[in-house]
Amino acid sequence: MADSMPDSRSGDPGSKASVGRRVPAGAPEQTLAKIIIVIGTPGVGKTVIGKLLAKKTGFTFLSLGDIVRRNRLHKGFDRRAGSYIINERAVEKTLQEYFEDHREKGIVFETHFVSSIIHKTRGLVAVVLRLDPVVLATRLGARNWPKRKIWENVEAEIIDLSLYDALQVLGKARVYEINATGKSPGNIVREVLKTLSKKEGWSVNSTSNWLEKYDPFLLSKRIL
């Protein structure tokens, strides 16, 4: 099992796992969670932030997409959606085993959802990245995504789908929300580490309420 998945520090082969056991200089000196799930709508910056967070902490970086492709944990490719049809039961089993085997080294795992593949376990927290829907639409458009697919993801961001998913599975105490809009990757990672060190969990006051800023119907007309 351990041989089928990555065990190197993404982008930083020479880093030490022990470095990640405490927050870097400049942040409160507290022990970090050993498994950090970075979740969010496609396009919010999960991969960039996840890799940088792993480099800063010395943790191992894992990506849902990479795991699915490398271990063939899918049921084929959906050409209309432009994505693999994930074998959720197989992914769940693979992740549980990997988390248990490599917990002490520290893990940063990026994914767009947690329901059915992630369970509460000791030392596991989720960081939900949020992004202004208009900025998100621009990013996805730059990837040449079809308008319908762009809107589906923008709509998911507007209604807090990733946040709701994380809260339903893990509960408020294990979930943290970060608004990434207008911030550099470095600043976002520093905010993540500072937020995690407080260990206060999610509160309704931290929610990025895009429905207060945008009318979904009018926004859909701009995108579609």
PDB file of C-alpha atoms in Angstrom:
ATOM      1  CA  MET A   1       0.000   0.000   0.000  1.00  0.00           C
ATOM      2  CA  ALA A   2       2.691   2.461   1.015  1.00  0.00           C
ATOM      3  CA  ASP A   3       4.517   1.903  -2.271  1.00  0.00           C
ATOM      4  CA  SER A   4       1.526   2.910  -4.404  1.00  0.00           C
ATOM      5  CA  MET A   5       1.339   6.530  -3.267  1.00  0.00           C
ATOM      6  CA  PRO A   6       3.822   9.419  -3.000  1.00  0.00           C
ATOM      7  CA  ASP A   7       5.916   9.896   0.099  1.00  0.00           C
ATOM      8  CA  SER A   8       8.119  12.821  -0.935  1.00  0.00           C
ATOM      9  CA  ARG A   9       7.796  16.473  -0.034  1.00  0.00           C
ATOM     10  CA  SER A  10       6.253  18.040  -3.128  1.00  0.00           C
ATOM     11  CA  GLY A  11       8.587  20.615  -4.637  1.00  0.00           C
ATOM     12  CA  ASP A  12      11.016  20.307  -1.730  1.00  0.00           C
ATOM     13  CA  PRO A  13      12.732  16.886  -1.615  1.00  0.00           C
ATOM     14  CA  GLY A  14      15.248  17.994   0.973  1.00  0.00           C
ATOM     15  CA  SER A  15      12.802  19.198   3.618  1.00  0.00           C
ATOM     16  CA  LYS A  16      12.419  17.337   6.902  1.00  0.00           C
ATOM     17  CA  ALA A  17       9.117  15.993   8.183  1.00  0.00           C
ATOM     18  CA  SER A  18       9.944  17.188  11.692  1.00  0.00           C
ATOM     19  CA  VAL A  19       9.914  20.800  10.510  1.00  0.00           C
ATOM     20  CA  GLY A  20       6.168  20.578   9.962  1.00  0.00           C
ATOM     21  CA  ARG A  21       5.332  19.662  13.506  1.00  0.00           C
ATOM     22  CA  ARG A  22       5.261  23.279  14.571  1.00  0.00           C
ATOM     23  CA  VAL A  23       4.123  26.496  12.976  1.00  0.00           C
ATOM     24  CA  PRO A  24       7.004  28.358  11.261  1.00  0.00           C
ATOM     25  CA  ALA A  25       8.617  31.463  12.776  1.00  0.00           C
ATOM     26  CA  GLY A  26       6.303  34.426  13.100  1.00  0.00           C
ATOM     27  CA  ALA A  27       3.234  32.396  14.058  1.00  0.00           C
ATOM     28  CA  PRO A  28       2.185  31.162  17.506  1.00  0.00           C
ATOM     29  CA  GLU A  29       4.281  28.188  18.634  1.00  0.00           C
ATOM     30  CA  GLN A  30       1.728  25.379  18.694  1.00  0.00           C
ATOM     31  CA  THR A  31       1.622  21.857  17.322  1.00  0.00           C
ATOM     32  CA  LEU A  32      -0.094  21.523  13.938  1.00  0.00           C
ATOM     33  CA  ALA A  33      -2.698  18.963  13.008  1.00  0.00           C
ATOM     34  CA  LYS A  34      -1.056  15.984  11.287  1.00  0.00           C
ATOM     35  CA  ILE A  35      -3.557  15.728   8.414  1.00  0.00           C
ATOM     36  CA  ILE A  36      -4.621  18.977   6.735  1.00  0.00           C
ATOM     37  CA  ILE A  37      -7.335  18.675   4.096  1.00  0.00           C
ATOM     38  CA  VAL A  38      -7.388  21.603   1.649  1.00  0.00           C
ATOM     39  CA  ILE A  39     -10.838  21.695   0.091  1.00  0.00           C
ATOM     40  CA  GLY A  40     -12.601  24.079  -2.268  1.00  0.00           C
ATOM     41  CA  THR A  41     -14.302  24.575  -5.600  1.00  0.00           C
ATOM     42  CA  PRO A  42     -12.104  23.798  -8.644  1.00  0.00           C
ATOM     43  CA  GLY A  43     -10.144  26.958  -9.468  1.00  0.00           C
ATOM     44  CA  VAL A  44      -9.831  28.463  -5.984  1.00  0.00           C
ATOM     45  CA  GLY A  45      -6.123  27.562  -5.741  1.00  0.00           C
ATOM     46  CA  LYS A  46      -6.108  24.317  -3.746  1.00  0.00           C
ATOM     47  CA  THR A  47      -3.119  22.763  -5.531  1.00  0.00           C
ATOM     48  CA  VAL A  48      -0.910  25.855  -5.325  1.00  0.00           C
ATOM     49  CA  ILE A  49      -1.777  26.485  -1.686  1.00  0.00           C
ATOM     50  CA  GLY A  50      -1.587  22.807  -0.773  1.00  0.00           C
ATOM     51  CA  LYS A  51       1.886  22.388  -2.247  1.00  0.00           C
ATOM     52  CA  LEU A  52       3.170  25.571  -0.618  1.00  0.00           C
ATOM     53  CA  LEU A  53       1.644  24.593   2.717  1.00  0.00           C
ATOM     54  CA  ALA A  54       3.312  21.183   2.462  1.00  0.00           C
ATOM     55  CA  LYS A  55       6.647  22.828   1.668  1.00  0.00           C
ATOM     56  CA  LYS A  56       6.351  25.233   4.604  1.00  0.00           C
ATOM     57  CA  THR A  57       5.470  22.479   7.071  1.00  0.00           C
ATOM     58  CA  GLY A  58       7.551  19.631   5.669  1.00  0.00           C
ATOM     59  CA  PHE A  59       4.403  17.538   5.256  1.00  0.00           C
ATOM     60  CA  THR A  60       3.718  15.191   2.322  1.00  0.00           C
ATOM     61  CA  PHE A  61       1.463  16.664  -0.390  1.00  0.00           C
ATOM     62  CA  LEU A  62      -1.286  14.505  -1.886  1.00  0.00           C
ATOM     63  CA  SER A  63      -3.828  15.382  -4.571  1.00  0.00           C
ATOM     64  CA  LEU A  64      -7.127  13.583  -5.103  1.00  0.00           C
ATOM     65  CA  GLY A  65      -6.727  13.788  -8.878  1.00  0.00           C
ATOM     66  CA  ASP A  66      -3.204  12.373  -8.805  1.00  0.00           C
ATOM     67  CA  ILE A  67      -4.235   9.524  -6.501  1.00  0.00           C
ATOM     68  CA  VAL A  68      -7.198   8.599  -8.682  1.00  0.00           C
ATOM     69  CA  ARG A  69      -5.113   8.557 -11.864  1.00  0.00           C
ATOM     70  CA  ARG A  70      -1.988   6.930 -10.442  1.00  0.00           C
ATOM     71  CA  ASN A  71      -3.871   4.119  -8.690  1.00  0.00           C
ATOM     72  CA  ARG A  72      -6.638   3.868 -11.313  1.00  0.00           C
ATOM     73  CA  LEU A  73      -9.311   4.481  -8.702  1.00  0.00           C
ATOM     74  CA  HIS A  74     -11.915   5.448 -11.251  1.00  0.00           C
ATOM     75  CA  LYS A  75     -14.659   3.933 -13.374  1.00  0.00           C
ATOM     76  CA  GLY A  76     -13.706   5.665 -16.604  1.00  0.00           C
ATOM     77  CA  PHE A  77     -13.533   9.179 -18.029  1.00  0.00           C
ATOM     78  CA  ASP A  78     -16.607  11.369 -18.456  1.00  0.00           C
ATOM     79  CA  ARG A  79     -15.921  13.313 -21.655  1.00  0.00           C
ATOM     80  CA  ARG A  80     -18.873  15.644 -21.187  1.00  0.00           C
ATOM     81  CA  ALA A  81     -17.757  16.662 -17.696  1.00  0.00           C
ATOM     82  CA  GLY A  82     -14.067  16.470 -18.630  1.00  0.00           C
ATOM     83  CA  SER A  83     -13.178  14.463 -15.533  1.00  0.00           C
ATOM     84  CA  TYR A  84     -12.733  10.925 -14.220  1.00  0.00           C
ATOM     85  CA  ILE A  85     -15.654   9.099 -12.609  1.00  0.00           C
ATOM     86  CA  ILE A  86     -14.176   8.442  -9.180  1.00  0.00           C
ATOM     87  CA  ASN A  87     -14.533   5.059  -7.495  1.00  0.00           C
ATOM     88  CA  GLU A  88     -15.359   6.617  -4.141  1.00  0.00           C
ATOM     89  CA  ARG A  89     -15.259   3.391  -2.145  1.00  0.00           C
ATOM     90  CA  ALA A  90     -11.793   2.527  -3.454  1.00  0.00           C
ATOM     91  CA  VAL A  91     -10.538   6.081  -2.825  1.00  0.00           C
ATOM     92  CA  GLU A  92     -11.937   5.999   0.723  1.00  0.00           C
ATOM     93  CA  LYS A  93     -10.148   2.743   1.522  1.00  0.00           C
ATOM     94  CA  THR A  94      -6.860   3.899  -0.041  1.00  0.00           C
ATOM     95  CA  LEU A  95      -6.885   7.196   1.839  1.00  0.00           C
ATOM     96  CA  GLN A  96      -7.738   5.619   5.193  1.00  0.00           C
ATOM     97  CA  GLU A  97      -4.815   3.230   4.871  1.00  0.00           C
ATOM     98  CA  TYR A  98      -2.421   5.930   3.709  1.00  0.00           C
ATOM     99  CA  PHE A  99      -3.443   8.383   6.446  1.00  0.00           C
ATOM    100  CA  GLU A 100      -2.938   5.710   9.084  1.00  0.00           C
ATOM    101  CA  ASP A 101       0.445   4.599   7.725  1.00  0.00           C
ATOM    102  CA  HIS A 102       1.890   8.122   7.243  1.00  0.00           C
ATOM    103  CA  ARG A 103       0.126  10.177   9.924  1.00  0.00           C
ATOM    104  CA  GLU A 104       3.265  10.945  11.912  1.00  0.00           C
ATOM    105  CA  LYS A 105       5.022  12.456   8.884  1.00  0.00           C
ATOM    106  CA  GLY A 106       2.209  14.930   8.337  1.00  0.00           C
ATOM    107  CA  ILE A 107      -0.023  15.123   5.260  1.00  0.00           C
ATOM    108  CA  VAL A 108      -1.564  17.927   3.190  1.00  0.00           C
ATOM    109  CA  PHE A 109      -4.334  16.528   0.998  1.00  0.00           C
ATOM    110  CA  GLU A 110      -6.134  18.650  -1.614  1.00  0.00           C
ATOM    111  CA  THR A 111      -9.588  17.698  -2.837  1.00  0.00           C
ATOM    112  CA  HIS A 112     -12.804  19.302  -4.069  1.00  0.00           C
ATOM    113  CA  PHE A 113     -15.012  17.209  -1.784  1.00  0.00           C
ATOM    114  CA  VAL A 114     -14.763  15.121   1.397  1.00  0.00           C
ATOM    115  CA  SER A 115     -18.126  13.363   1.717  1.00  0.00           C
ATOM    116  CA  SER A 116     -17.820   9.600   1.182  1.00  0.00           C
ATOM    117  CA  ILE A 117     -13.997   9.608   1.047  1.00  0.00           C
ATOM    118  CA  ILE A 118     -12.931  11.294   4.329  1.00  0.00           C
ATOM    119  CA  HIS A 119     -13.880  10.404   7.905  1.00  0.00           C
ATOM    120  CA  LYS A 120     -13.177  12.038  11.230  1.00  0.00           C
ATOM    121  CA  THR A 121      -9.896  10.809  12.588  1.00  0.00           C
ATOM    122  CA  ARG A 122      -7.422  12.068  15.140  1.00  0.00           C
ATOM    123  CA  GLY A 123      -5.285  14.995  14.041  1.00  0.00           C
ATOM    124  CA  LEU A 124      -7.362  15.765  10.936  1.00  0.00           C
ATOM    125  CA  VAL A 125      -8.661  19.235  10.042  1.00  0.00           C
ATOM    126  CA  ALA A 126     -10.016  20.841   6.864  1.00  0.00           C
ATOM    127  CA  VAL A 127      -9.173  24.252   5.399  1.00  0.00           C
ATOM    128  CA  VAL A 128     -11.882  25.463   3.016  1.00  0.00           C
ATOM    129  CA  LEU A 129     -10.566  27.967   0.470  1.00  0.00           C
ATOM    130  CA  ARG A 130     -13.123  30.477  -0.818  1.00  0.00           C
ATOM    131  CA  LEU A 131     -12.867  32.769  -3.855  1.00  0.00           C
ATOM    132  CA  ASP A 132     -15.005  35.587  -5.219  1.00  0.00           C
ATOM    133  CA  PRO A 133     -17.288  33.969  -7.852  1.00  0.00           C
ATOM    134  CA  VAL A 134     -16.391  36.510 -10.559  1.00  0.00           C
ATOM    135  CA  VAL A 135     -12.672  35.914  -9.990  1.00  0.00           C
ATOM    136  CA  LEU A 136     -13.348  32.181 -10.071  1.00  0.00           C
ATOM    137  CA  ALA A 137     -15.241  32.469 -13.379  1.00  0.00           C
ATOM    138  CA  THR A 138     -12.307  34.391 -14.887  1.00  0.00           C
ATOM    139  CA  ARG A 139      -9.817  31.744 -13.779  1.00  0.00           C
ATOM    140  CA  LEU A 140     -11.882  28.876 -15.152  1.00  0.00           C
ATOM    141  CA  GLY A 141     -12.439  30.770 -18.379  1.00  0.00           C
ATOM    142  CA  ALA A 142      -8.662  31.082 -18.769  1.00  0.00           C
ATOM    143  CA  ARG A 143      -8.544  27.280 -18.686  1.00  0.00           C
ATOM    144  CA  ASN A 144     -10.891  27.239 -21.692  1.00  0.00           C
ATOM    145  CA  TRP A 145     -13.572  25.418 -19.749  1.00  0.00           C
ATOM    146  CA  PRO A 146     -17.051  25.281 -21.353  1.00  0.00           C
ATOM    147  CA  LYS A 147     -19.395  27.995 -20.090  1.00  0.00           C
ATOM    148  CA  ARG A 148     -21.785  25.443 -18.611  1.00  0.00           C
ATOM    149  CA  LYS A 149     -18.998  23.815 -16.599  1.00  0.00           C
ATOM    150  CA  ILE A 150     -17.757  27.230 -15.431  1.00  0.00           C
ATOM    151  CA  TRP A 151     -21.231  28.150 -14.233  1.00  0.00           C
ATOM    152  CA  GLU A 152     -21.706  24.833 -12.403  1.00  0.00           C
ATOM    153  CA  ASN A 153     -18.561  25.509 -10.383  1.00  0.00           C
ATOM    154  CA  VAL A 154     -19.334  29.196  -9.815  1.00  0.00           C
ATOM    155  CA  GLU A 155     -22.782  28.220  -8.581  1.00  0.00           C
ATOM    156  CA  ALA A 156     -21.225  25.678  -6.219  1.00  0.00           C
ATOM    157  CA  GLU A 157     -19.010  28.438  -4.802  1.00  0.00           C
ATOM    158  CA  ILE A 158     -21.943  30.827  -4.392  1.00  0.00           C
ATOM    159  CA  ILE A 159     -23.958  28.332  -2.349  1.00  0.00           C
ATOM    160  CA  ASP A 160     -20.977  27.322  -0.149  1.00  0.00           C
ATOM    161  CA  LEU A 161     -21.031  23.705  -1.345  1.00  0.00           C
ATOM    162  CA  SER A 162     -17.465  22.798  -0.302  1.00  0.00           C
ATOM    163  CA  LEU A 163     -17.915  24.451   3.088  1.00  0.00           C
ATOM    164  CA  TYR A 164     -21.224  22.684   3.671  1.00  0.00           C
ATOM    165  CA  ASP A 165     -19.645  19.363   2.683  1.00  0.00           C
ATOM    166  CA  ALA A 166     -16.756  19.807   5.119  1.00  0.00           C
ATOM    167  CA  LEU A 167     -19.005  20.890   7.982  1.00  0.00           C
ATOM    168  CA  GLN A 168     -21.388  17.976   7.451  1.00  0.00           C
ATOM    169  CA  VAL A 169     -18.593  15.414   7.518  1.00  0.00           C
ATOM    170  CA  LEU A 170     -16.151  16.877  10.035  1.00  0.00           C
ATOM    171  CA  GLY A 171     -18.088  19.350  12.175  1.00  0.00           C
ATOM    172  CA  LYS A 172     -17.296  22.951  13.089  1.00  0.00           C
ATOM    173  CA  ALA A 173     -14.365  22.199  15.393  1.00  0.00           C
ATOM    174  CA  ARG A 174     -12.320  20.629  12.548  1.00  0.00           C
ATOM    175  CA  VAL A 175     -13.150  23.115   9.775  1.00  0.00           C
ATOM    176  CA  TYR A 176     -11.480  26.458   8.977  1.00  0.00           C
ATOM    177  CA  GLU A 177     -12.518  28.887   6.241  1.00  0.00           C
ATOM    178  CA  ILE A 178     -10.116  31.174   4.363  1.00  0.00           C
ATOM    179  CA  ASN A 179     -11.110  33.803   1.787  1.00  0.00           C
ATOM    180  CA  ALA A 180      -8.336  33.682  -0.838  1.00  0.00           C
ATOM    181  CA  THR A 181      -9.630  36.586  -2.925  1.00  0.00           C
ATOM    182  CA  GLY A 182      -6.968  39.172  -3.766  1.00  0.00           C
ATOM    183  CA  LYS A 183      -4.259  37.496  -1.677  1.00  0.00           C
ATOM    184  CA  SER A 184      -0.908  36.081  -2.748  1.00  0.00           C
ATOM    185  CA  PRO A 185      -0.248  32.354  -2.169  1.00  0.00           C
ATOM    186  CA  GLY A 186       2.348  33.194   0.468  1.00  0.00           C
ATOM    187  CA  ASN A 187      -0.055  35.390   2.409  1.00  0.00           C
ATOM    188  CA  ILE A 188      -2.780  32.757   2.184  1.00  0.00           C
ATOM    189  CA  VAL A 189      -0.483  30.073   3.605  1.00  0.00           C
ATOM    190  CA  ARG A 190       0.561  32.371   6.449  1.00  0.00           C
ATOM    191  CA  GLU A 191      -3.106  33.023   7.193  1.00  0.00           C
ATOM    192  CA  VAL A 192      -3.830  29.290   7.114  1.00  0.00           C
ATOM    193  CA  LEU A 193      -1.041  28.534   9.600  1.00  0.00           C
ATOM    194  CA  LYS A 194      -2.090  31.367  11.891  1.00  0.00           C
ATOM    195  CA  THR A 195      -5.721  30.272  11.769  1.00  0.00           C
ATOM    196  CA  LEU A 196      -4.884  26.625  12.447  1.00  0.00           C
ATOM    197  CA  SER A 197      -2.704  27.570  15.400  1.00  0.00           C
ATOM    198  CA  LYS A 198      -5.682  29.212  17.127  1.00  0.00           C
ATOM    199  CA  LYS A 199      -7.629  25.930  17.036  1.00  0.00           C
ATOM    200  CA  GLU A 200     -10.949  27.757  17.238  1.00  0.00           C
ATOM    201  CA  GLY A 201     -12.709  26.025  14.353  1.00  0.00           C
ATOM    202  CA  TRP A 202     -15.354  27.457  12.032  1.00  0.00           C
ATOM    203  CA  SER A 203     -17.932  30.071  13.006  1.00  0.00           C
ATOM    204  CA  VAL A 204     -20.721  31.655  11.001  1.00  0.00           C
ATOM    205  CA  ASN A 205     -18.957  35.013  11.316  1.00  0.00           C
ATOM    206  CA  SER A 206     -16.094  33.768   9.140  1.00  0.00           C
ATOM    207  CA  THR A 207     -18.306  32.795   6.197  1.00  0.00           C
ATOM    208  CA  SER A 208     -17.761  34.445   2.809  1.00  0.00           C
ATOM    209  CA  ASN A 209     -21.415  35.076   1.962  1.00  0.00           C
ATOM    210  CA  TRP A 210     -21.368  35.572  -1.802  1.00  0.00           C
ATOM    211  CA  LEU A 211     -25.180  35.739  -1.920  1.00  0.00           C
ATOM    212  CA  GLU A 212     -24.950  39.126  -0.225  1.00  0.00           C
ATOM    213  CA  LYS A 213     -22.758  40.359  -3.075  1.00  0.00           C
ATOM    214  CA  TYR A 214     -24.152  38.625  -6.166  1.00  0.00           C
ATOM    215  CA  ASP A 215     -27.549  37.722  -7.564  1.00  0.00           C
ATOM    216  CA  PRO A 216     -27.131  34.180  -8.972  1.00  0.00           C
ATOM    217  CA  PHE A 217     -29.564  34.791 -11.822  1.00  0.00           C
ATOM    218  CA  LEU A 218     -27.818  37.969 -13.000  1.00  0.00           C
ATOM    219  CA  LEU A 219     -24.405  36.361 -12.584  1.00  0.00           C
ATOM    220  CA  SER A 220     -25.453  33.330 -14.620  1.00  0.00           C
ATOM    221  CA  LYS A 221     -26.479  35.676 -17.445  1.00  0.00           C
ATOM    222  CA  ARG A 222     -22.956  37.158 -17.448  1.00  0.00           C
ATOM    223  CA  ILE A 223     -21.316  33.741 -17.615  1.00  0.00           C
ATOM    224  CA  LEU A 224     -23.594  31.657 -19.838  1.00  0.00           C
TER     225      LEU A 224
END
